[in-house]
Amino acid sequence: MGKKILVVDDEPDFVEMIKLRLESSGYDVITASDGKGALEKIKDEKPDAVLLDIMMPGLNGLQVLKKIRKRDKNLPVFIVTAFSNEERFNLAEKLDASGFIVKTNDLKEELANIFSASRMADKYKGAKKRDK
Amino acid sequence: MVKSKNKKEPDKKPIKRIETLQKLVRKLEAALSKKNKFNEEVYILSRAVQHSPSTVVITDKNGNLEYVNPKFTELTGYALKEVKGKNLRVLKAGDQPPEVYKELWEVIISGKEWRGEFHNKMKNGGLYWEMASISPITNSKGEITHFVEVAEDITERKNAMTALKDAKDELEVQAWGLKKANEGIKLLYKELEQKNKELQKIDKLKSDFVSTVSHELRTPLSIIKEGLALTLDEVLGKINEKQKNVLSMSKENVDRLARIINDLLDISKIETGKIELKRALVDFAAMMRDMCIRWKSEFDKKGQELKVLVPDEQVNMYIDADKIAQVMNNLISNAIKYTPEKGKIIIELKDKKDEVEISVSDTGVGIAKEDLPRVFNKFQQFNRAAGAGAKGTGLGLSIVKQLVELHKGTVMVESEVNKGSEFTFNLPKMEVESVFREYLNNKIKETSEKNIPLSVVIIRIKDFDKLQKGLGCDKFHSLLKGIEKVVAGSLRRQADTVLRDTGELMVFLVDTSKENVKVVRDRIEKAINAYLSENKKEWFGKIRVLLGNATYPDDAITDEALLHKARTGIPGKGKRELKNKKSR
């Protein structure tokens, strides 16, 4: 059985695309469309990693991350954003995000980057990838 | 002369009569002499009146003219016989209020003298002003029988006065005009200020709009892109060559669109002053070497030769590494794109005294002479045959220029068609103090626009130089890092920024008032001391931190004064600063 990834995003089409991509690489994908749902899924289904959108109605991604970190310091949580805004990255770093994915970049590469076997275990080390 | 009519009387008592007569004669003689004397006086007086340089007029008790002197005739044109018996009123010019005459009349019938000015009319209609004195003449019983008016022509004096008054009035009018003009200018200024505010608002709206739109565009774009990528990668099943080609083209153009959106957002941020440099001490040489390694695969793809001329020693500078990386990425990707396979690209960094010069030169297609001046404009793409890679956005070099200028640097280009291009930019080396000041100035600008206070807290490590020598650079560096983290952690707002310097930390507290900054300062101090005592027992007691604070606009309104205010109270300031400068 592949590793279980939770994708949290309020854009169903984007969730669908990521799901297809991850499943093609052998991952199991579960999804949530908001922060509350995400926290429940983490509790109930214990995913191996989380892809977390920042801009969501209700609890935003950073708030969700804060709540996750209160419970689990080691769960790999990757921030997904349409922004390439550095402040958000910095903030995500401060909040102990494991890394981030820029939506408009090549998702195959971005995912390969964060899910390479060593990465999955390691904490994100702050080697920023620029949004070119 | 001594003849008497009484001689005809009969002589009764001749002697007595003679005596009486003689007496009478004497009386008569006395009277005559008196009369003569009187006549003489009258004569003299009348001569005086006749030749008086003043006009003299005598009226009866009703103001009807009885006598006017020649001066009067000369002035008014009226002869005595023309006006005798006429009322003095005939002279009135008629433009003085009746009260003047009423008052005059009241004064003179009470037996007093009246003085005042009359505006009168001559016979020929001409007007003149006189200064007059009118007195009543009374008989032995004290009854007023006549009035005498002595007057002087004051028309000229009056005219001069009027001219003066006119001049004064004119001046007053001008002064009023100036005042009005001044008010007008003030109003205009206000209007301009208003307009400026509106423009700023519009500008903000525009940049907010661009930012929102870019973000909104990105999400659907990423979905389209990933859809194409999934299909192209045949995750969803096999596709034929033709389908692959079309989808590849689509994907390339979606990528291009994404780049345009990113560049647009960058440009919009730069142009609206939203980009703030986050300067930090960076080893520029190391950074350049890293960048070249990162780009290596791209050079290899086109079989291009890359020559890196970067000094081995450290080139420490206060720059915003992310922004300068963006500049380099743009220049390098251009060089790769516009240089044919097997071409050569040289990346060079020269450490000069006050600045660092970086150049990226290639053996590419070059830029035509006539196009060179427009190279850094927005949306300029020239007849440079694009390489196999992606098409540009036409914004890259414009962003390069703006980011370099934000660093107070300059950028230049030299090029020759079919020979190659060389892009060079210089970045001035900034003193720590200037970096502080630049940062502070940006913050002041930001907060004064919003009309909110800005407080700064300066944290200095006592005997920094000595400690650094004792502890060693690396250890000290990690200590500073730790302190910075602790300070950041003790702040409650995200807008707070901490800039690390060699031995001095500055905390910017946007919207923190003069009253509240002391509380924050105490909190920071406690946090640092707790950090030193708990985590780094070896350092506690050896390291002392000194704090100072100041608030804009309460304490000062210029960056310099604010820094000064914040640093007063931190001992040993002057010496240390001098030392720092020398060692740099």
XYZ file of C-alpha atoms in Angstrom:
716
model
C 0.000 0.000 0.000
C 1.283 3.446 -0.962
C 1.633 6.317 1.380
C -1.500 8.233 2.222
C -1.578 11.911 1.245
C -4.213 14.400 2.375
C -4.887 17.164 -0.156
C -6.638 20.209 1.317
C -7.899 22.805 -1.164
C -11.186 24.600 -1.764
C -10.738 24.304 -5.555
C -12.220 20.878 -6.459
C -10.687 20.925 -9.950
C -7.234 21.482 -8.552
C -7.777 18.709 -6.012
C -8.801 16.409 -8.849
C -5.663 17.175 -10.857
C -3.323 16.659 -7.929
C -5.147 13.489 -7.037
C -4.663 12.081 -10.541
C -1.000 13.023 -10.450
C -0.345 11.515 -7.030
C -2.314 8.359 -7.716
C -0.339 7.847 -10.916
C 2.755 7.855 -8.746
C 1.309 5.255 -6.459
C 0.042 7.352 -3.575
C -3.291 6.975 -1.856
C -5.097 10.278 -1.840
C -7.718 11.539 0.541
C -9.127 15.065 0.261
C -10.691 17.860 2.268
C -12.096 21.159 1.030
C -11.551 23.239 4.151
C -9.511 23.501 7.320
C -12.063 21.916 9.600
C -12.436 18.905 7.335
C -8.673 18.637 7.100
C -8.194 18.493 10.875
C -10.847 15.774 11.138
C -9.268 13.707 8.347
C -5.855 13.989 9.961
C -7.286 12.713 13.217
C -9.340 9.901 11.687
C -7.251 8.717 8.776
C -3.706 9.514 9.883
C -2.219 10.556 6.524
C 1.532 10.341 5.941
C 1.690 13.861 4.564
C -0.565 16.874 3.978
C -0.727 19.282 1.032
C -2.336 22.387 2.445
C -3.721 25.319 0.475
C -3.236 28.740 2.054
C -6.183 30.696 0.702
C -9.275 28.965 1.970
C -12.542 30.211 3.369
C -12.954 29.724 7.116
C -9.693 28.592 8.626
C -6.864 29.515 6.273
C -3.930 27.234 5.621
C -1.627 28.919 8.108
C -4.184 28.669 10.889
C -4.699 25.008 10.084
C -0.928 24.442 10.145
C -0.705 26.050 13.568
C -3.378 23.701 14.875
C -1.697 20.666 13.293
C 1.642 21.591 14.872
C 0.073 21.807 18.295
C -0.775 18.133 18.019
C 1.965 16.795 15.802
C 5.342 18.343 15.291
C 6.571 15.767 12.792
C 3.761 15.323 10.270
C 5.053 16.578 6.909
C 2.818 19.460 5.927
C 3.478 21.189 2.620
C 1.954 24.582 1.943
C 0.332 24.941 -1.468
C -0.027 28.468 -2.733
C -0.795 30.444 -5.849
C 1.309 33.231 -4.429
C 5.026 33.349 -4.790
C 4.954 35.918 -2.068
C 8.041 35.579 0.062
C 6.398 36.768 3.237
C 4.042 33.868 3.120
C 6.958 31.529 2.646
C 8.755 33.077 5.545
C 5.673 32.768 7.647
C 5.223 29.156 6.634
C 8.830 28.555 7.590
C 8.320 30.183 10.957
C 5.243 28.070 11.523
C 7.270 24.989 10.770
C 5.873 24.022 7.407
C 7.795 21.158 5.872
C 7.952 22.914 2.527
C 5.816 24.493 -0.092
C 4.511 24.035 -3.569
C 3.813 26.879 -5.948
C 0.695 26.045 -7.928
C 1.864 27.602 -11.166
C 5.156 25.730 -11.198
C 5.544 22.297 -12.727
C 3.616 20.172 -10.245
C 5.352 16.972 -11.271
C 8.685 18.507 -10.332
C 7.371 20.180 -7.229
C 5.857 16.966 -5.939
C 8.926 14.940 -6.865
C 10.949 17.434 -4.916
C 8.997 17.191 -1.713
C 8.183 13.515 -1.878
C 11.566 12.155 -2.671
C 11.998 9.419 -0.097
C 14.482 11.309 2.006
C 12.405 14.457 1.958
C 9.390 12.679 3.245
C 11.205 11.945 6.463
C 13.335 15.028 6.655
C 12.076 18.320 7.721
C 12.141 20.998 5.105
C 15.498 22.657 5.438
C 14.669 26.028 4.012
C 16.300 25.637 0.595
C 13.896 27.968 -1.130
C 12.893 27.116 -4.623
C 12.185 30.213 -6.593
C 8.994 30.742 -8.475
C 10.421 31.382 -11.904
C -13.506 172.718 10.220
C -14.359 174.201 13.521
C -17.383 176.006 12.164
C -20.479 175.911 14.285
C -24.095 176.071 13.227
C -25.002 177.276 16.675
C -23.745 180.735 15.843
C -27.234 181.746 14.708
C -28.587 181.462 18.246
C -29.084 184.813 20.109
C -26.307 185.769 22.434
C -27.668 185.807 25.873
C -24.803 184.898 27.881
C -21.999 185.119 25.267
C -19.082 184.052 27.376
C -20.800 181.064 28.775
C -21.957 180.130 25.379
C -18.488 180.401 24.010
C -17.243 178.243 26.758
C -19.985 175.801 26.061
C -19.210 176.054 22.418
C -15.564 175.582 23.055
C -16.423 172.532 25.071
C -18.565 171.283 22.294
C -15.856 171.954 19.780
C -13.411 170.092 21.899
C -15.845 167.238 22.188
C -16.456 167.355 18.512
C -12.775 167.492 17.855
C -12.269 164.512 20.123
C -15.081 162.703 18.470
C -13.758 163.616 15.093
C -10.321 162.519 16.000
C -11.781 159.341 17.359
C -13.733 158.903 14.192
C -10.655 159.576 12.150
C -8.780 157.080 14.136
C -11.637 154.648 13.703
C -11.761 155.365 10.003
C -8.076 154.767 9.822
C -8.496 151.485 11.608
C -11.362 150.567 9.353
C -9.267 151.532 6.394
C -6.381 149.409 7.502
C -8.674 146.565 8.307
C -10.475 146.835 5.036
C -7.134 146.956 3.207
C -6.149 143.855 5.099
C -9.353 142.155 4.186
C -9.089 143.319 0.593
C -5.571 141.988 0.170
C -5.961 138.971 2.346
C -4.588 135.775 0.800
C -7.595 134.143 2.409
C -11.119 134.560 1.218
C -13.226 136.692 3.532
C -16.977 136.622 3.418
C -19.443 138.477 5.577
C -23.065 137.474 5.734
C -25.992 138.705 7.655
C -27.426 136.632 10.423
C -29.279 134.476 7.907
C -26.232 133.693 5.863
C -26.982 136.074 3.046
C -23.858 137.528 1.559
C -23.049 141.134 2.321
C -19.376 141.257 1.535
C -16.797 139.156 -0.267
C -13.161 140.104 -0.678
C -11.210 140.111 -3.974
C -9.519 136.802 -3.110
C -12.987 135.329 -2.963
C -13.770 136.742 -6.376
C -10.461 135.484 -7.682
C -11.104 131.990 -6.365
C -14.780 131.563 -7.119
C -15.242 133.863 -10.085
C -18.105 135.611 -8.304
C -17.921 139.431 -7.985
C -19.450 141.032 -4.933
C -22.312 142.529 -6.819
C -23.195 139.172 -8.342
C -23.572 137.452 -5.033
C -24.582 140.255 -2.681
C -27.813 139.332 -0.995
C -27.589 135.703 -2.125
C -27.318 132.954 0.445
C -23.949 131.337 1.052
C -25.573 128.114 -0.034
C -24.978 128.983 -3.682
C -21.400 127.865 -3.172
C -22.242 124.336 -2.016
C -20.855 121.603 -4.250
C -23.640 119.498 -2.827
C -21.645 116.369 -2.047
C -21.209 116.888 1.668
C -23.761 115.430 4.030
C -26.341 117.859 5.496
C -25.084 117.008 9.004
C -21.940 119.060 8.323
C -24.011 122.193 7.754
C -26.355 121.452 10.584
C -23.490 121.111 13.037
C -21.868 124.288 11.721
C -25.036 126.219 12.185
C -25.556 124.983 15.705
C -22.016 125.991 16.665
C -22.111 129.495 15.269
C -25.555 130.501 16.497
C -24.398 129.528 19.945
C -21.818 132.296 19.501
C -18.806 130.076 18.981
C -16.360 129.751 16.155
C -16.665 126.815 13.740
C -13.821 125.356 11.800
C -14.118 122.852 9.050
C -13.821 121.989 5.413
C -16.221 122.857 2.622
C -16.410 121.426 -0.825
C -17.547 124.343 -2.950
C -18.486 125.138 -6.492
C -17.026 127.989 -8.505
C -19.002 130.148 -10.856
C -17.719 128.145 -13.808
C -18.799 124.928 -12.120
C -15.285 123.985 -11.036
C -14.963 122.537 -7.568
C -12.615 123.457 -4.789
C -11.970 122.646 -1.155
C -11.587 125.270 1.526
C -10.641 125.190 5.139
C -12.986 127.713 6.720
C -13.395 129.454 10.020
C -16.789 131.036 10.670
C -17.489 133.279 13.607
C -20.548 135.215 14.574
C -20.481 139.037 14.974
C -22.644 140.430 17.727
C -23.861 143.924 18.488
C -23.562 145.696 21.816
C -26.592 143.854 23.073
C -24.933 140.540 22.248
C -27.253 139.759 19.383
C -25.808 138.085 16.316
C -25.983 140.430 13.414
C -23.461 139.001 11.031
C -21.172 136.098 10.346
C -17.683 136.321 9.017
C -16.035 133.456 7.208
C -12.341 133.383 6.575
C -11.256 130.510 4.410
C -8.276 129.105 2.601
C -8.220 127.165 -0.624
C -6.960 123.689 0.295
C -7.837 121.962 -2.973
C -4.243 121.124 -3.767
C -3.520 119.848 -0.332
C -6.737 117.919 -0.471
C -5.871 116.496 -3.861
C -2.495 115.428 -2.577
C -4.248 113.839 0.363
C -6.700 112.172 -1.939
C -3.861 110.920 -4.109
C -2.198 109.573 -1.000
C -5.410 108.037 0.136
C -5.966 106.606 -3.316
C -2.472 105.198 -3.245
C -3.156 103.777 0.180
C -6.451 102.375 -1.024
C -4.706 100.964 -4.047
C -2.143 99.366 -1.774
C -4.884 97.984 0.371
C -6.577 96.608 -2.714
C -3.328 95.051 -3.776
C -2.746 93.666 -0.336
C -6.236 92.272 -0.402
C -5.534 90.865 -3.813
C -2.377 89.246 -2.562
C -4.203 87.880 0.416
C -6.856 86.473 -1.862
C -4.210 85.083 -4.181
C -2.550 83.518 -1.180
C -5.817 82.012 -0.095
C -6.330 80.849 -3.646
C -2.950 79.206 -3.656
C -3.684 77.578 -0.352
C -6.953 76.320 -1.762
C -5.210 75.081 -4.878
C -2.627 73.381 -2.738
C -5.340 71.733 -0.749
C -7.003 70.658 -3.949
C -3.720 69.282 -5.215
C -3.228 67.415 -1.997
C -6.706 66.024 -2.335
C -6.018 65.033 -5.940
C -2.760 63.469 -4.865
C -4.554 61.472 -2.219
C -7.109 60.356 -4.780
C -4.358 59.381 -7.172
C -2.632 57.423 -4.453
C -5.912 55.721 -3.771
C -6.347 54.891 -7.430
C -2.779 53.689 -7.562
C -3.419 51.444 -4.614
C -6.645 50.213 -6.182
C -4.719 49.482 -9.352
C -2.022 47.523 -7.602
C -4.557 45.740 -5.402
C -6.414 44.932 -8.558
C -3.340 43.589 -10.276
C -2.459 41.566 -7.216
C -5.941 40.113 -6.834
C -6.333 39.430 -10.527
C -2.948 37.757 -10.715
C -3.860 35.529 -7.864
C -7.257 34.737 -9.246
C -5.692 33.957 -12.615
C -3.136 31.650 -11.143
C -5.486 29.064 -9.733
C -7.338 28.284 -12.995
C -4.037 28.536 -14.829
C -2.478 25.937 -12.587
C -5.432 23.613 -13.186
C -5.191 23.983 -16.988
C -1.474 23.484 -16.808
C -1.694 20.367 -14.712
C -4.445 18.987 -16.940
C -2.217 19.391 -19.967
C 0.755 17.968 -18.092
C -1.203 14.904 -16.941
C -2.340 14.226 -20.482
C 1.123 14.826 -21.923
C 2.669 12.529 -19.340
C 0.149 9.903 -20.489
C -1.033 9.394 -16.951
C -4.535 9.132 -18.393
C -3.660 6.932 -21.349
C -1.641 6.922 -24.530
C -1.808 9.886 -26.909
C -0.513 10.087 -30.482
C 2.300 12.327 -31.760
C -0.021 14.989 -33.216
C -1.929 15.262 -29.964
C 1.332 15.465 -28.101
C 2.573 18.329 -30.283
C -0.573 20.360 -29.886
C -0.698 19.783 -26.155
C 2.993 20.688 -25.799
C 2.373 23.943 -27.558
C -0.589 24.640 -25.321
C 1.435 23.862 -22.232
C 4.314 26.076 -23.302
C 1.940 28.969 -23.755
C 0.236 28.385 -20.459
C 3.699 28.511 -18.895
C 4.358 31.747 -20.688
C 1.105 33.175 -19.409
C 2.095 32.204 -15.883
C 5.419 33.986 -16.280
C 3.729 37.098 -17.610
C 1.394 37.144 -14.637
C 4.306 36.776 -12.219
C 6.322 39.490 -13.927
C 3.314 41.798 -14.065
C 2.763 41.340 -10.392
C 6.424 42.058 -9.697
C 6.389 45.181 -11.844
C 3.209 46.370 -10.224
C 4.676 45.858 -6.776
C 7.883 47.654 -7.642
C 6.138 50.546 -9.310
C 3.790 51.141 -6.416
C 6.687 51.053 -3.986
C 5.341 47.906 -2.388
C 8.596 46.073 -2.621
C 10.731 46.654 0.379
C 14.285 45.501 0.292
C 15.122 43.044 2.994
C 18.792 43.724 3.123
C 20.959 41.325 4.991
C 24.661 40.685 5.093
C 25.329 38.256 2.246
C 28.509 36.769 0.851
C 27.836 37.893 -2.680
C 30.644 35.818 -4.163
C 29.339 32.613 -2.619
C 25.856 33.446 -3.747
C 27.040 33.909 -7.342
C 28.933 30.641 -7.334
C 25.811 28.876 -6.065
C 23.694 30.424 -8.781
C 26.062 29.352 -11.501
C 25.976 25.779 -10.212
C 22.201 25.854 -10.199
C 22.109 27.025 -13.829
C 24.770 24.510 -14.935
C 22.311 22.007 -16.410
C 20.714 24.670 -18.580
C 24.094 25.658 -20.028
C 24.902 22.015 -20.618
C 21.643 21.484 -22.477
C 22.751 23.908 -25.159
C 26.357 22.882 -25.012
C 27.306 26.394 -23.960
C 30.564 27.125 -22.245
C 30.215 28.960 -18.921
C 33.075 30.881 -17.452
C 32.684 32.077 -13.878
C 35.029 34.816 -12.738
C 34.188 35.240 -9.088
C 36.797 35.890 -6.382
C 37.434 33.118 -3.877
C 37.354 35.400 -0.882
C 34.135 36.646 0.721
C 32.404 39.694 -0.702
C 30.114 40.684 2.132
C 27.362 43.102 1.259
C 24.001 44.257 2.519
C 21.685 43.195 -0.287
C 18.293 41.605 -0.664
C 19.519 38.210 -1.820
C 16.164 37.132 -3.255
C 15.884 40.258 -5.388
C 19.437 40.076 -6.640
C 18.932 36.393 -7.421
C 15.938 37.428 -9.500
C 18.125 39.928 -11.354
C 20.757 37.285 -12.011
C 18.191 34.692 -13.074
C 16.772 37.103 -15.618
C 20.171 38.005 -17.031
C 21.431 34.441 -17.118
C 18.283 33.012 -18.701
C 18.428 35.745 -21.352
C 22.052 34.951 -22.068
C 21.296 31.250 -22.464
C 18.263 31.932 -24.593
C 19.890 34.341 -27.025
C 23.215 32.552 -27.373
C 23.469 29.774 -29.930
C 24.653 26.290 -29.086
C 28.335 26.007 -28.361
C 28.342 29.711 -27.477
C 30.179 31.157 -24.526
C 28.830 32.981 -21.504
C 30.959 34.764 -18.927
C 29.697 35.687 -15.495
C 32.017 37.992 -13.637
C 32.013 39.655 -10.232
C 34.462 42.451 -9.515
C 34.918 43.615 -5.963
C 35.702 47.309 -6.190
C 36.285 49.695 -3.330
C 32.810 51.158 -2.887
C 30.806 48.904 -5.117
C 30.545 45.506 -6.672
C 30.272 45.136 -10.422
C 28.591 42.113 -11.926
C 28.506 41.374 -15.623
C 26.886 38.710 -17.736
C 28.246 38.611 -21.264
C 27.468 36.252 -24.080
C 28.432 35.494 -27.662
C 24.816 35.605 -28.726
C 22.731 37.314 -31.369
C 23.160 40.766 -29.835
C 20.858 43.777 -29.953
C 20.710 46.344 -32.751
C 22.127 49.749 -31.909
C 18.815 51.518 -32.412
C 17.095 49.157 -29.994
C 19.587 49.549 -27.160
C 17.998 52.605 -25.525
C 14.725 50.728 -25.167
C 16.138 47.524 -23.808
C 15.009 48.206 -20.250
C 11.530 49.409 -21.154
C 8.468 47.332 -20.488
C 7.204 44.944 -23.158
C 10.181 45.402 -25.423
C 11.245 42.422 -27.415
C 13.567 42.821 -30.293
C 14.488 40.856 -33.286
C 16.378 38.415 -31.232
C 15.658 35.002 -32.585
C 14.420 33.150 -29.552
C 16.147 29.956 -28.759
C 14.450 26.629 -28.463
C 13.250 27.531 -24.978
C 10.318 29.532 -23.812
C 9.302 32.909 -25.139
C 9.950 35.859 -22.916
C 7.450 38.143 -21.247
C 9.051 41.404 -22.318
C 9.250 42.385 -18.679
C 12.413 40.698 -17.490
C 14.923 43.466 -18.158
C 12.527 46.099 -16.886
C 12.350 44.180 -13.621
C 16.144 43.854 -13.604
C 16.554 47.596 -13.909
C 14.022 48.401 -11.217
C 15.417 45.906 -8.736
C 18.966 47.128 -9.269
C 17.847 50.715 -8.852
C 16.007 49.768 -5.700
C 19.456 48.758 -4.431
C 20.686 52.210 -5.478
C 22.686 50.585 -8.255
C 22.853 51.096 -12.004
C 22.563 48.750 -14.935
C 24.065 49.088 -18.417
C 24.112 47.179 -21.632
C 26.616 46.945 -24.456
C 25.853 44.920 -27.516
C 26.719 44.261 -31.107
C 24.571 42.308 -33.506
C 25.844 38.767 -34.051
C 28.759 39.343 -31.681
C 27.017 39.282 -28.325
C 25.712 41.332 -25.420
C 27.092 42.342 -22.081
C 24.864 43.380 -19.225
C 26.602 45.020 -16.286
C 25.193 46.206 -13.012
C 26.806 47.886 -10.044
C 25.659 47.674 -6.475
C 27.065 50.186 -4.010
C 28.394 48.770 -0.773
C 26.302 50.144 2.009
C 27.360 50.906 5.533
C 25.355 49.221 8.240
C 24.153 52.612 9.305
C 22.804 53.425 5.832
C 20.998 50.108 5.731
C 19.393 50.909 9.055
C 18.459 54.341 7.823
C 17.031 53.061 4.550
C 14.940 50.549 6.404
C 13.787 53.107 8.915
C 12.904 55.571 6.183
C 10.767 53.023 4.384
C 8.959 52.277 7.609
C 8.436 55.962 8.359
C 7.004 56.456 4.890
C 4.715 53.501 5.281
C 3.380 54.511 8.681
C 3.055 58.235 8.024
C 0.921 57.458 4.988
C -1.370 55.475 7.223
C -1.200 58.096 9.968
C -0.115 55.608 12.574
C 2.840 55.774 14.960
C 6.054 53.842 14.487
C 8.251 52.807 17.360
C 11.745 51.422 17.178
C 13.592 49.481 19.792
C 17.336 49.173 19.472
C 19.070 46.299 21.169
C 22.821 46.481 21.520
C 25.134 43.837 22.799
C 27.600 45.396 25.168
C 31.283 45.117 24.290
C 30.394 43.430 21.063
C 33.854 43.525 19.491
C 35.578 42.152 22.562
C 33.029 39.396 22.964
C 33.256 38.428 19.329
C 37.000 38.023 19.611
C 36.645 36.000 22.788
C 33.874 33.705 21.620
C 34.830 33.334 17.993
C 32.793 34.395 15.011
C 30.740 31.258 14.498
C 29.700 30.908 18.074
C 28.844 34.535 18.303
C 26.889 34.360 15.098
C 24.718 31.582 16.468
C 24.239 33.575 19.652
C 23.029 36.541 17.620
C 20.744 34.302 15.576
C 19.327 32.963 18.795
C 18.717 36.411 20.186
C 17.066 37.503 16.966
C 14.750 34.526 17.109
C 13.888 35.203 20.731
C 13.120 38.828 19.960
C 10.931 37.851 17.015
C 9.167 35.348 19.237
C 8.458 37.922 21.919
C 6.684 40.215 19.463
C 2.995 39.805 19.098
C 2.408 41.339 15.713
C 3.460 40.096 12.323
C 4.320 43.532 11.003
C 7.208 43.766 13.416
C 10.508 43.385 11.681
C 13.897 42.669 13.056
C 17.075 43.507 11.248
C 20.224 41.882 12.418
C 23.391 43.806 12.359
C 26.787 43.194 13.749
C 26.023 43.792 17.385
C 22.878 45.845 17.022
C 19.335 44.716 16.469
C 16.544 47.008 15.466
C 12.905 46.205 16.004
C 10.284 48.113 14.049
C 6.946 48.289 15.748
C 4.364 49.585 13.335
C 1.370 51.168 15.037
C 2.931 50.972 18.484
C 2.508 54.209 20.388
C 4.998 55.960 22.645
C 3.108 54.678 25.675
C 3.133 51.064 24.563
C 6.676 50.801 23.286
C 8.102 50.667 26.810
C 6.001 47.607 27.523
C 7.253 45.910 24.359
C 10.797 46.916 25.183
C 10.566 45.393 28.643
C 9.101 42.246 27.161
C 11.977 41.977 24.687
C 14.525 42.546 27.421
C 12.989 39.893 29.619
C 12.877 37.439 26.742
C 16.532 37.981 25.874
C 17.674 37.663 29.464
C 15.586 34.544 29.917
C 17.120 33.116 26.763
C 20.641 33.914 27.930
C 20.134 32.454 31.376
C 18.137 29.361 30.457
C 19.568 28.137 27.212
C 23.058 29.445 27.151
C 24.316 29.257 30.669
C 27.897 29.816 29.579
C 26.954 33.211 28.173
C 24.757 34.504 30.906
C 26.525 37.106 32.944
C 29.139 37.633 30.251
C 26.770 39.162 27.800
C 24.798 42.227 28.562
C 22.190 43.762 26.307
C 21.361 47.448 26.254
C 18.065 48.737 24.971
C 16.813 52.053 23.695
C 13.627 53.167 22.033
C 11.998 56.031 20.157
C 8.650 56.713 18.565
C 7.677 58.475 15.350
C 6.300 61.137 15.227
C 6.286 61.827 19.022
C 10.033 61.782 19.620
C 11.344 62.762 16.201
C 10.286 62.815 12.584
C 13.502 62.148 10.732
C 15.317 58.843 10.566
C 18.470 60.400 11.932
C 16.786 62.020 14.912
C 14.831 58.862 15.671
C 17.970 56.746 15.680
C 19.702 59.306 17.824
C 16.836 59.368 20.276
C 16.697 55.579 20.424
C 20.433 55.365 20.991
C 20.617 57.990 23.703
C 20.627 56.144 26.915
C 22.586 53.292 25.404
C 26.040 53.921 26.845
C 29.247 53.765 24.883
C 27.596 54.609 21.640
C 29.934 57.139 20.130
C 33.127 55.190 20.638
C 31.710 51.989 19.395
C 30.399 53.461 16.217
C 33.731 54.923 15.341
C 35.394 51.613 15.979
C 32.901 49.844 13.773
C 33.517 52.186 10.921
C 37.222 51.708 11.084
C 37.034 47.979 11.195
C 34.825 47.891 8.140
